[in-house]
């Protein structure tokens, strides 16, 4: 399962553009469905290196909340898709990009570890292409930024399962793989 912020023109890179659309309603998604529920059910957090670097700089310093989100995200095992050397000191194990699909297939065959992905287009795109992503949540911001890394490259076929719109304009789109 993956959670991504994306613009109307399919950009997911450096999502500082989410701020004008982030409302209390979207923040409560942590309590109601996306982040908290899936984080609590996850066996593994799978991240790209850029997302990992951003999260590992913030979450270890976070105060725990009533639902235990900070404690859970800090203690959950993590695998980081990276070709860079360097410390992964936030409870993480490096995973070479070439091993991503093999590793996810292994996890699924071992009884289906519940894998959660935040951001990390370099992780989501290959999993989508290989049919290894069961659920995709897109938080769509109603703007076009013109440039940046795109979430989708080429042809992607998904089946919409839920849509929810929020007062500041952000829309949550939930998809699962489309059956041919």
Short mmCIF file of N, CA and C in Angstrom, two decimals:
data_model
loop_
_atom_site.label_atom_id
_atom_site.label_comp_id
_atom_site.label_asym_id
_atom_site.label_seq_id
_atom_site.Cartn_x
_atom_site.Cartn_y
_atom_site.Cartn_z
N UNK A 1 0.84 -1.16 0.00
CA UNK A 1 0.00 0.00 0.00
C UNK A 1 0.89 1.23 0.00
N UNK A 2 0.56 2.18 -0.85
CA UNK A 2 1.37 3.39 -0.96
C UNK A 2 0.49 4.62 -0.79
N UNK A 3 1.07 5.66 -0.21
CA UNK A 3 0.40 6.95 -0.04
C UNK A 3 1.28 8.01 -0.69
N UNK A 4 0.70 8.76 -1.63
CA UNK A 4 1.46 9.76 -2.39
C UNK A 4 0.69 11.08 -2.46
N UNK A 5 1.40 12.18 -2.39
CA UNK A 5 0.85 13.49 -2.73
C UNK A 5 1.21 13.75 -4.18
N UNK A 6 0.26 14.30 -4.95
CA UNK A 6 0.50 14.52 -6.37
C UNK A 6 -0.29 15.74 -6.84
N UNK A 7 0.24 16.42 -7.86
CA UNK A 7 -0.43 17.58 -8.45
C UNK A 7 -1.27 17.13 -9.65
N UNK A 8 -2.05 18.04 -10.18
CA UNK A 8 -2.87 17.75 -11.36
C UNK A 8 -2.01 17.35 -12.56
N UNK A 9 -0.77 17.86 -12.62
CA UNK A 9 0.10 17.50 -13.73
C UNK A 9 1.06 16.37 -13.35
N UNK A 10 0.65 15.55 -12.34
CA UNK A 10 1.34 14.29 -12.06
C UNK A 10 2.70 14.47 -11.38
N UNK A 11 2.97 15.61 -10.77
CA UNK A 11 4.24 15.83 -10.09
C UNK A 11 4.10 15.40 -8.63
N UNK A 12 5.11 14.67 -8.14
CA UNK A 12 5.10 14.24 -6.75
C UNK A 12 6.35 14.71 -5.98
N UNK A 13 7.25 15.33 -6.67
CA UNK A 13 8.53 15.73 -6.08
C UNK A 13 8.37 16.94 -5.16
N UNK A 14 9.07 16.91 -4.03
CA UNK A 14 9.15 18.00 -3.07
C UNK A 14 7.77 18.63 -2.83
N UNK A 15 6.90 17.92 -2.12
CA UNK A 15 5.50 18.36 -2.01
C UNK A 15 5.25 19.52 -1.04
N UNK A 16 6.08 20.56 -1.10
CA UNK A 16 5.80 21.75 -0.31
C UNK A 16 4.53 22.45 -0.81
N UNK A 17 4.14 22.16 -2.03
CA UNK A 17 2.94 22.75 -2.62
C UNK A 17 1.66 22.22 -1.97
N UNK A 18 1.75 21.24 -1.07
CA UNK A 18 0.56 20.73 -0.38
C UNK A 18 0.06 21.70 0.68
N UNK A 19 0.93 22.55 1.20
CA UNK A 19 0.60 23.36 2.37
C UNK A 19 -0.68 24.18 2.24
N UNK A 20 -0.95 24.88 1.13
CA UNK A 20 -2.19 25.66 1.07
C UNK A 20 -3.45 24.78 1.06
N UNK A 21 -3.31 23.50 0.74
CA UNK A 21 -4.45 22.60 0.62
C UNK A 21 -4.59 21.68 1.82
N UNK A 22 -3.62 21.74 2.70
CA UNK A 22 -3.64 20.87 3.87
C UNK A 22 -4.56 21.49 4.91
N UNK A 23 -5.60 20.79 5.27
CA UNK A 23 -6.59 21.30 6.22
C UNK A 23 -6.64 20.38 7.43
N UNK A 24 -7.40 20.80 8.41
CA UNK A 24 -7.60 19.97 9.59
C UNK A 24 -8.22 18.63 9.19
N UNK A 25 -9.11 18.67 8.19
CA UNK A 25 -9.73 17.42 7.70
C UNK A 25 -8.68 16.44 7.18
N UNK A 26 -7.76 16.95 6.37
CA UNK A 26 -6.71 16.09 5.82
C UNK A 26 -5.82 15.59 6.95
N UNK A 27 -5.52 16.45 7.91
CA UNK A 27 -4.73 16.05 9.06
C UNK A 27 -5.40 14.93 9.84
N UNK A 28 -6.70 14.96 9.90
CA UNK A 28 -7.43 13.90 10.62
C UNK A 28 -7.44 12.58 9.87
N UNK A 29 -6.98 12.58 8.63
CA UNK A 29 -6.85 11.30 7.92
C UNK A 29 -5.97 10.35 8.73
N UNK A 30 -5.00 10.93 9.45
CA UNK A 30 -4.14 10.10 10.29
C UNK A 30 -4.98 9.32 11.29
N UNK A 31 -5.99 9.95 11.84
CA UNK A 31 -6.83 9.29 12.83
C UNK A 31 -7.88 8.39 12.18
N UNK A 32 -8.41 8.81 11.05
CA UNK A 32 -9.55 8.11 10.48
C UNK A 32 -9.19 6.95 9.58
N UNK A 33 -8.33 7.13 8.61
CA UNK A 33 -8.08 6.00 7.75
C UNK A 33 -6.69 5.83 7.24
N UNK A 34 -6.13 6.74 6.58
CA UNK A 34 -4.91 6.41 5.87
C UNK A 34 -3.75 6.12 6.79
N UNK A 35 -3.14 7.15 7.29
CA UNK A 35 -1.82 6.96 7.89
C UNK A 35 -1.84 6.14 9.17
N UNK A 36 -2.67 6.47 10.12
CA UNK A 36 -2.63 5.76 11.40
C UNK A 36 -3.02 4.30 11.24
N UNK A 37 -4.14 4.04 10.61
CA UNK A 37 -4.62 2.66 10.48
C UNK A 37 -3.61 1.80 9.73
N UNK A 38 -3.09 2.31 8.63
CA UNK A 38 -2.14 1.52 7.84
C UNK A 38 -0.79 1.40 8.53
N UNK A 39 -0.37 2.45 9.21
CA UNK A 39 0.89 2.37 9.93
C UNK A 39 0.80 1.33 11.05
N UNK A 40 -0.30 1.31 11.77
CA UNK A 40 -0.46 0.34 12.85
C UNK A 40 -0.48 -1.09 12.32
N UNK A 41 -1.01 -1.29 11.12
CA UNK A 41 -1.11 -2.64 10.54
C UNK A 41 0.16 -3.06 9.79
N UNK A 42 1.05 -2.13 9.54
CA UNK A 42 2.24 -2.42 8.73
C UNK A 42 3.25 -3.28 9.48
N UNK A 43 3.91 -4.14 8.72
CA UNK A 43 5.03 -4.92 9.24
C UNK A 43 6.36 -4.30 8.83
N UNK A 44 6.32 -3.45 7.79
CA UNK A 44 7.54 -2.89 7.23
C UNK A 44 7.22 -1.57 6.53
N UNK A 45 8.07 -0.58 6.72
CA UNK A 45 7.97 0.68 6.00
C UNK A 45 9.03 0.66 4.91
N UNK A 46 8.62 0.78 3.66
CA UNK A 46 9.52 0.74 2.51
C UNK A 46 9.61 2.14 1.93
N UNK A 47 10.83 2.68 1.86
CA UNK A 47 11.04 4.07 1.47
C UNK A 47 12.17 4.20 0.45
N UNK A 48 12.09 5.24 -0.36
CA UNK A 48 13.24 5.65 -1.16
C UNK A 48 14.16 6.48 -0.27
N UNK A 49 15.37 6.71 -0.73
CA UNK A 49 16.37 7.38 0.11
C UNK A 49 16.00 8.83 0.42
N UNK A 50 15.46 9.56 -0.54
CA UNK A 50 15.13 10.96 -0.30
C UNK A 50 14.02 11.08 0.74
N UNK A 51 12.99 10.25 0.61
CA UNK A 51 11.91 10.26 1.59
C UNK A 51 12.44 9.83 2.96
N UNK A 52 13.27 8.80 2.97
CA UNK A 52 13.87 8.34 4.22
C UNK A 52 14.66 9.47 4.90
N UNK A 53 15.49 10.16 4.13
CA UNK A 53 16.30 11.23 4.71
C UNK A 53 15.43 12.31 5.34
N UNK A 54 14.34 12.67 4.66
CA UNK A 54 13.44 13.68 5.21
C UNK A 54 12.73 13.21 6.46
N UNK A 55 12.22 12.00 6.42
CA UNK A 55 11.48 11.47 7.57
C UNK A 55 12.40 11.19 8.76
N UNK A 56 13.59 10.67 8.49
CA UNK A 56 14.50 10.33 9.59
C UNK A 56 15.05 11.58 10.27
N UNK A 57 14.97 12.71 9.59
CA UNK A 57 15.38 13.97 10.21
C UNK A 57 14.31 14.55 11.11
N UNK A 58 13.06 14.13 10.93
CA UNK A 58 11.95 14.72 11.69
C UNK A 58 11.36 13.78 12.74
N UNK A 59 11.06 12.56 12.37
CA UNK A 59 10.28 11.70 13.27
C UNK A 59 10.99 11.29 14.56
N UNK A 60 12.28 11.01 14.57
CA UNK A 60 12.89 10.63 15.85
C UNK A 60 12.77 11.71 16.93
N UNK A 61 12.59 12.96 16.51
CA UNK A 61 12.46 14.08 17.46
C UNK A 61 11.01 14.34 17.85
N UNK A 62 10.07 13.67 17.21
CA UNK A 62 8.65 13.95 17.43
C UNK A 62 8.17 13.42 18.77
N UNK A 63 7.31 14.21 19.40
CA UNK A 63 6.65 13.78 20.63
C UNK A 63 5.55 12.80 20.24
N UNK A 64 5.37 11.78 21.06
CA UNK A 64 4.32 10.82 20.76
C UNK A 64 2.95 11.44 21.03
N UNK A 65 2.00 11.06 20.24
CA UNK A 65 0.65 11.56 20.39
C UNK A 65 -0.22 10.49 21.05
N UNK A 66 -1.48 10.82 21.20
CA UNK A 66 -2.42 9.93 21.86
C UNK A 66 -2.53 8.57 21.18
N UNK A 67 -2.46 8.55 19.85
CA UNK A 67 -2.58 7.30 19.11
C UNK A 67 -1.29 6.52 18.97
N UNK A 68 -0.18 7.07 19.41
CA UNK A 68 1.10 6.37 19.34
C UNK A 68 1.74 6.39 17.97
N UNK A 69 1.36 7.34 17.10
CA UNK A 69 1.88 7.40 15.73
C UNK A 69 3.40 7.54 15.71
N UNK A 70 3.94 8.49 16.48
CA UNK A 70 5.39 8.72 16.47
C UNK A 70 6.14 7.49 16.98
N UNK A 71 5.65 6.89 18.05
CA UNK A 71 6.30 5.70 18.59
C UNK A 71 6.29 4.59 17.55
N UNK A 72 5.17 4.41 16.88
CA UNK A 72 5.05 3.33 15.89
C UNK A 72 5.97 3.57 14.69
N UNK A 73 5.96 4.78 14.15
CA UNK A 73 6.78 5.04 12.96
C UNK A 73 8.27 4.95 13.31
N UNK A 74 8.63 5.30 14.53
CA UNK A 74 10.04 5.23 14.93
C UNK A 74 10.52 3.81 15.18
N UNK A 75 9.64 2.92 15.61
CA UNK A 75 10.05 1.55 15.93
C UNK A 75 9.80 0.55 14.80
N UNK A 76 9.00 0.92 13.83
CA UNK A 76 8.68 0.02 12.73
C UNK A 76 9.94 -0.28 11.90
N UNK A 77 10.20 -1.55 11.55
CA UNK A 77 11.33 -1.84 10.67
C UNK A 77 11.17 -1.14 9.33
N UNK A 78 12.31 -0.69 8.79
CA UNK A 78 12.30 0.04 7.52
C UNK A 78 13.33 -0.56 6.58
N UNK A 79 12.99 -0.58 5.31
CA UNK A 79 13.97 -0.90 4.27
C UNK A 79 14.00 0.30 3.34
N UNK A 80 15.20 0.69 2.96
CA UNK A 80 15.39 1.91 2.18
C UNK A 80 16.05 1.55 0.86
N UNK A 81 15.36 1.87 -0.23
CA UNK A 81 15.90 1.62 -1.57
C UNK A 81 16.91 2.73 -1.85
N UNK A 82 18.18 2.33 -1.93
CA UNK A 82 19.23 3.33 -2.09
C UNK A 82 20.47 2.72 -2.74
N UNK A 83 21.13 3.53 -3.53
CA UNK A 83 22.43 3.12 -4.07
C UNK A 83 23.55 3.91 -3.39
N UNK A 84 23.16 4.86 -2.53
CA UNK A 84 24.13 5.68 -1.81
C UNK A 84 24.61 4.97 -0.55
N UNK A 85 25.85 5.15 -0.28
CA UNK A 85 26.41 4.66 0.98
C UNK A 85 26.09 5.69 2.06
N UNK A 86 26.11 5.25 3.27
CA UNK A 86 25.86 6.18 4.37
C UNK A 86 24.98 5.54 5.42
N UNK A 87 25.00 6.16 6.57
CA UNK A 87 24.25 5.63 7.69
C UNK A 87 22.75 5.67 7.45
N UNK A 88 22.13 4.59 7.82
CA UNK A 88 20.67 4.51 7.91
C UNK A 88 20.40 4.22 9.38
N UNK A 89 20.42 5.26 10.17
CA UNK A 89 20.38 5.07 11.62
C UNK A 89 18.97 5.09 12.21
N UNK A 90 17.95 5.17 11.41
CA UNK A 90 16.57 5.24 11.90
C UNK A 90 15.91 3.88 11.72
N UNK A 91 16.44 2.87 12.37
CA UNK A 91 15.86 1.53 12.36
C UNK A 91 15.66 1.03 10.92
N UNK A 92 16.68 1.17 10.10
CA UNK A 92 16.52 0.87 8.67
C UNK A 92 17.64 -0.01 8.12
N UNK A 93 17.28 -0.74 7.07
CA UNK A 93 18.20 -1.61 6.35
C UNK A 93 18.25 -1.14 4.90
N UNK A 94 19.45 -1.02 4.31
CA UNK A 94 19.51 -0.62 2.90
C UNK A 94 19.06 -1.75 1.98
N UNK A 95 18.47 -1.37 0.88
CA UNK A 95 18.03 -2.30 -0.16
C UNK A 95 18.46 -1.71 -1.50
N UNK A 96 19.26 -2.45 -2.25
CA UNK A 96 19.72 -1.97 -3.56
C UNK A 96 18.53 -1.84 -4.50
N UNK A 97 18.49 -0.79 -5.35
CA UNK A 97 17.38 -0.62 -6.27
C UNK A 97 17.10 -1.86 -7.12
N UNK A 98 18.16 -2.56 -7.54
CA UNK A 98 17.99 -3.76 -8.36
C UNK A 98 17.31 -4.90 -7.62
N UNK A 99 17.29 -4.84 -6.28
CA UNK A 99 16.71 -5.90 -5.47
C UNK A 99 15.27 -5.62 -5.05
N UNK A 100 14.72 -4.44 -5.40
CA UNK A 100 13.40 -4.04 -4.94
C UNK A 100 12.32 -5.06 -5.30
N UNK A 101 12.16 -5.38 -6.57
CA UNK A 101 11.09 -6.29 -6.99
C UNK A 101 11.27 -7.68 -6.40
N UNK A 102 12.51 -8.15 -6.40
CA UNK A 102 12.80 -9.47 -5.81
C UNK A 102 12.42 -9.49 -4.34
N UNK A 103 12.79 -8.46 -3.60
CA UNK A 103 12.51 -8.39 -2.16
C UNK A 103 11.01 -8.35 -1.88
N UNK A 104 10.27 -7.55 -2.63
CA UNK A 104 8.82 -7.46 -2.40
C UNK A 104 8.15 -8.79 -2.75
N UNK A 105 8.59 -9.44 -3.80
CA UNK A 105 8.04 -10.76 -4.12
C UNK A 105 8.32 -11.76 -3.00
N UNK A 106 9.54 -11.73 -2.45
CA UNK A 106 9.89 -12.61 -1.33
C UNK A 106 8.98 -12.36 -0.14
N UNK A 107 8.79 -11.10 0.20
CA UNK A 107 7.93 -10.76 1.34
C UNK A 107 6.50 -11.23 1.13
N UNK A 108 6.00 -11.07 -0.08
CA UNK A 108 4.63 -11.51 -0.37
C UNK A 108 4.51 -13.03 -0.29
N UNK A 109 5.53 -13.74 -0.71
CA UNK A 109 5.51 -15.21 -0.67
C UNK A 109 5.65 -15.75 0.75
N UNK A 110 6.23 -14.96 1.64
CA UNK A 110 6.43 -15.39 3.03
C UNK A 110 5.18 -15.18 3.88
N UNK A 111 4.05 -15.07 3.26
CA UNK A 111 2.84 -14.85 4.03
C UNK A 111 2.36 -13.42 3.94
N UNK A 112 2.93 -12.69 3.01
CA UNK A 112 2.43 -11.36 2.72
C UNK A 112 2.64 -10.33 3.80
N UNK A 113 3.87 -10.02 4.11
CA UNK A 113 4.13 -8.93 5.05
C UNK A 113 3.39 -7.69 4.58
N UNK A 114 2.80 -6.98 5.50
CA UNK A 114 2.06 -5.77 5.18
C UNK A 114 3.07 -4.63 5.01
N UNK A 115 3.29 -4.24 3.76
CA UNK A 115 4.30 -3.24 3.41
C UNK A 115 3.61 -1.90 3.19
N UNK A 116 4.13 -0.86 3.81
CA UNK A 116 3.61 0.49 3.66
C UNK A 116 4.67 1.37 3.03
N UNK A 117 4.27 2.17 2.05
CA UNK A 117 5.18 3.09 1.36
C UNK A 117 4.62 4.50 1.48
N UNK A 118 5.44 5.42 1.97
CA UNK A 118 5.10 6.85 1.98
C UNK A 118 5.97 7.51 0.93
N UNK A 119 5.34 8.30 0.05
CA UNK A 119 6.13 9.00 -0.96
C UNK A 119 6.94 8.03 -1.79
N UNK A 120 8.15 8.37 -2.11
CA UNK A 120 9.09 7.45 -2.73
C UNK A 120 8.66 6.95 -4.10
N UNK A 121 8.57 7.84 -5.05
CA UNK A 121 8.22 7.48 -6.42
C UNK A 121 9.12 6.42 -7.01
N UNK A 122 10.41 6.42 -6.63
CA UNK A 122 11.33 5.41 -7.15
C UNK A 122 10.98 4.02 -6.66
N UNK A 123 10.16 3.92 -5.64
CA UNK A 123 9.69 2.64 -5.13
C UNK A 123 8.32 2.31 -5.73
N UNK A 124 7.43 3.29 -5.76
CA UNK A 124 6.05 3.06 -6.21
C UNK A 124 5.99 2.70 -7.69
N UNK A 125 6.70 3.44 -8.53
CA UNK A 125 6.59 3.20 -9.98
C UNK A 125 6.97 1.78 -10.38
N UNK A 126 8.11 1.24 -9.95
CA UNK A 126 8.43 -0.13 -10.35
C UNK A 126 7.44 -1.16 -9.79
N UNK A 127 6.94 -0.91 -8.58
CA UNK A 127 5.97 -1.84 -8.00
C UNK A 127 4.66 -1.82 -8.78
N UNK A 128 4.24 -0.63 -9.19
CA UNK A 128 3.04 -0.52 -10.03
C UNK A 128 3.23 -1.27 -11.35
N UNK A 129 4.36 -1.00 -11.99
CA UNK A 129 4.64 -1.63 -13.29
C UNK A 129 4.68 -3.15 -13.19
N UNK A 130 5.16 -3.67 -12.05
CA UNK A 130 5.29 -5.11 -11.87
C UNK A 130 4.03 -5.76 -11.29
N UNK A 131 3.00 -4.94 -11.02
CA UNK A 131 1.77 -5.48 -10.45
C UNK A 131 1.93 -5.90 -9.00
N UNK A 132 2.82 -5.27 -8.27
CA UNK A 132 3.10 -5.65 -6.89
C UNK A 132 2.57 -4.66 -5.86
N UNK A 133 1.74 -3.73 -6.29
CA UNK A 133 1.17 -2.76 -5.37
C UNK A 133 -0.33 -3.03 -5.27
N UNK A 134 -0.81 -3.34 -4.07
CA UNK A 134 -2.21 -3.71 -3.88
C UNK A 134 -3.15 -2.52 -3.78
N UNK A 135 -2.65 -1.41 -3.26
CA UNK A 135 -3.51 -0.27 -3.02
C UNK A 135 -2.68 1.01 -3.13
N UNK A 136 -3.26 2.02 -3.76
CA UNK A 136 -2.58 3.30 -3.94
C UNK A 136 -3.53 4.42 -3.52
N UNK A 137 -3.07 5.24 -2.57
CA UNK A 137 -3.82 6.41 -2.12
C UNK A 137 -3.11 7.64 -2.67
N UNK A 138 -3.83 8.42 -3.47
CA UNK A 138 -3.28 9.67 -3.99
C UNK A 138 -3.99 10.83 -3.31
N UNK A 139 -3.23 11.72 -2.72
CA UNK A 139 -3.77 12.96 -2.20
C UNK A 139 -3.49 14.01 -3.27
N UNK A 140 -4.51 14.30 -4.05
CA UNK A 140 -4.40 15.17 -5.22
C UNK A 140 -4.61 16.62 -4.83
N UNK A 141 -3.62 17.45 -5.13
CA UNK A 141 -3.71 18.89 -4.88
C UNK A 141 -4.14 19.58 -6.16
N UNK A 142 -5.09 20.51 -6.08
CA UNK A 142 -5.65 21.14 -7.27
C UNK A 142 -4.78 22.25 -7.85
N UNK A 143 -3.58 21.89 -8.27
CA UNK A 143 -2.69 22.84 -8.91
C UNK A 143 -1.75 22.10 -9.85
N UNK A 144 -1.18 22.86 -10.74
CA UNK A 144 -0.16 22.35 -11.66
C UNK A 144 1.12 23.11 -11.35
N UNK A 145 2.22 22.38 -11.20
CA UNK A 145 3.48 23.05 -10.87
C UNK A 145 4.43 23.15 -12.07
N UNK A 146 4.09 22.48 -13.16
CA UNK A 146 4.85 22.64 -14.39
C UNK A 146 6.09 21.79 -14.55
N UNK A 147 6.77 21.49 -13.47
CA UNK A 147 7.98 20.68 -13.59
C UNK A 147 8.22 19.92 -12.30
N UNK A 148 9.00 18.87 -12.41
CA UNK A 148 9.33 18.03 -11.27
C UNK A 148 9.16 16.57 -11.63
N UNK A 149 9.59 15.71 -10.72
CA UNK A 149 9.46 14.28 -10.97
C UNK A 149 8.00 13.87 -10.98
N UNK A 150 7.67 13.10 -11.98
CA UNK A 150 6.29 12.63 -12.15
C UNK A 150 6.12 11.29 -11.44
N UNK A 151 4.93 11.07 -10.93
CA UNK A 151 4.64 9.78 -10.31
C UNK A 151 4.48 8.70 -11.37
N UNK A 152 3.73 9.00 -12.42
CA UNK A 152 3.45 8.00 -13.46
C UNK A 152 4.26 8.29 -14.70
N UNK A 153 4.88 7.24 -15.22
CA UNK A 153 5.59 7.29 -16.49
C UNK A 153 4.91 6.28 -17.39
N UNK A 154 4.36 6.71 -18.48
CA UNK A 154 3.75 5.77 -19.40
C UNK A 154 2.34 5.37 -18.99
N UNK A 155 1.95 4.20 -19.41
CA UNK A 155 0.59 3.72 -19.25
C UNK A 155 0.40 3.02 -17.90
N UNK A 156 -0.54 3.50 -17.10
CA UNK A 156 -0.86 2.90 -15.82
C UNK A 156 -2.37 2.70 -15.79
N UNK A 157 -2.79 1.50 -15.42
CA UNK A 157 -4.21 1.19 -15.36
C UNK A 157 -4.58 0.84 -13.92
N UNK A 158 -5.50 1.63 -13.33
CA UNK A 158 -5.92 1.43 -11.96
C UNK A 158 -7.45 1.44 -11.87
N UNK A 159 -7.96 0.81 -10.84
CA UNK A 159 -9.40 0.78 -10.60
C UNK A 159 -9.69 1.68 -9.40
N UNK A 160 -10.49 2.75 -9.59
CA UNK A 160 -10.83 3.61 -8.45
C UNK A 160 -11.76 2.87 -7.49
N UNK A 161 -11.49 3.02 -6.18
CA UNK A 161 -12.33 2.38 -5.18
C UNK A 161 -12.96 3.37 -4.22
N UNK A 162 -12.39 4.58 -4.10
CA UNK A 162 -12.96 5.57 -3.18
C UNK A 162 -12.45 6.96 -3.55
N UNK A 163 -13.31 7.95 -3.35
CA UNK A 163 -12.94 9.34 -3.55
C UNK A 163 -13.48 10.15 -2.38
N UNK A 164 -12.66 11.05 -1.86
CA UNK A 164 -13.10 11.92 -0.78
C UNK A 164 -12.48 13.30 -1.02
N UNK A 165 -13.32 14.35 -1.01
CA UNK A 165 -12.85 15.71 -1.25
C UNK A 165 -12.89 16.49 0.06
N UNK A 166 -11.91 17.36 0.24
CA UNK A 166 -11.79 18.13 1.47
C UNK A 166 -11.99 19.62 1.19
N UNK A 167 -12.34 20.36 2.23
CA UNK A 167 -12.75 21.76 2.09
C UNK A 167 -11.68 22.66 1.47
N UNK A 168 -10.41 22.39 1.67
CA UNK A 168 -9.35 23.23 1.10
C UNK A 168 -9.01 22.85 -0.33
N UNK A 169 -9.69 21.82 -0.88
CA UNK A 169 -9.50 21.47 -2.28
C UNK A 169 -8.74 20.20 -2.56
N UNK A 170 -8.08 19.62 -1.55
CA UNK A 170 -7.37 18.36 -1.76
C UNK A 170 -8.40 17.23 -1.90
N UNK A 171 -8.07 16.24 -2.74
CA UNK A 171 -8.94 15.10 -2.94
C UNK A 171 -8.15 13.82 -2.70
N UNK A 172 -8.73 12.93 -1.93
CA UNK A 172 -8.13 11.62 -1.70
C UNK A 172 -8.73 10.66 -2.73
N UNK A 173 -7.87 10.07 -3.55
CA UNK A 173 -8.28 9.09 -4.54
C UNK A 173 -7.65 7.76 -4.15
N UNK A 174 -8.46 6.73 -4.00
CA UNK A 174 -7.96 5.42 -3.63
C UNK A 174 -8.15 4.47 -4.80
N UNK A 175 -7.11 3.72 -5.13
CA UNK A 175 -7.11 2.81 -6.26
C UNK A 175 -6.60 1.45 -5.86
N UNK A 176 -6.98 0.46 -6.65
CA UNK A 176 -6.37 -0.86 -6.59
C UNK A 176 -6.01 -1.24 -8.02
N UNK A 177 -5.20 -2.27 -8.20
CA UNK A 177 -4.84 -2.65 -9.58
C UNK A 177 -6.09 -3.00 -10.38
N UNK A 178 -6.09 -2.60 -11.64
CA UNK A 178 -7.21 -2.92 -12.53
C UNK A 178 -6.99 -4.31 -13.09
N UNK A 179 -8.05 -5.09 -13.09
CA UNK A 179 -7.93 -6.41 -13.72
C UNK A 179 -8.26 -6.26 -15.19
N UNK A 180 -7.48 -6.92 -16.01
CA UNK A 180 -7.68 -6.78 -17.46
C UNK A 180 -8.86 -7.59 -17.95
#
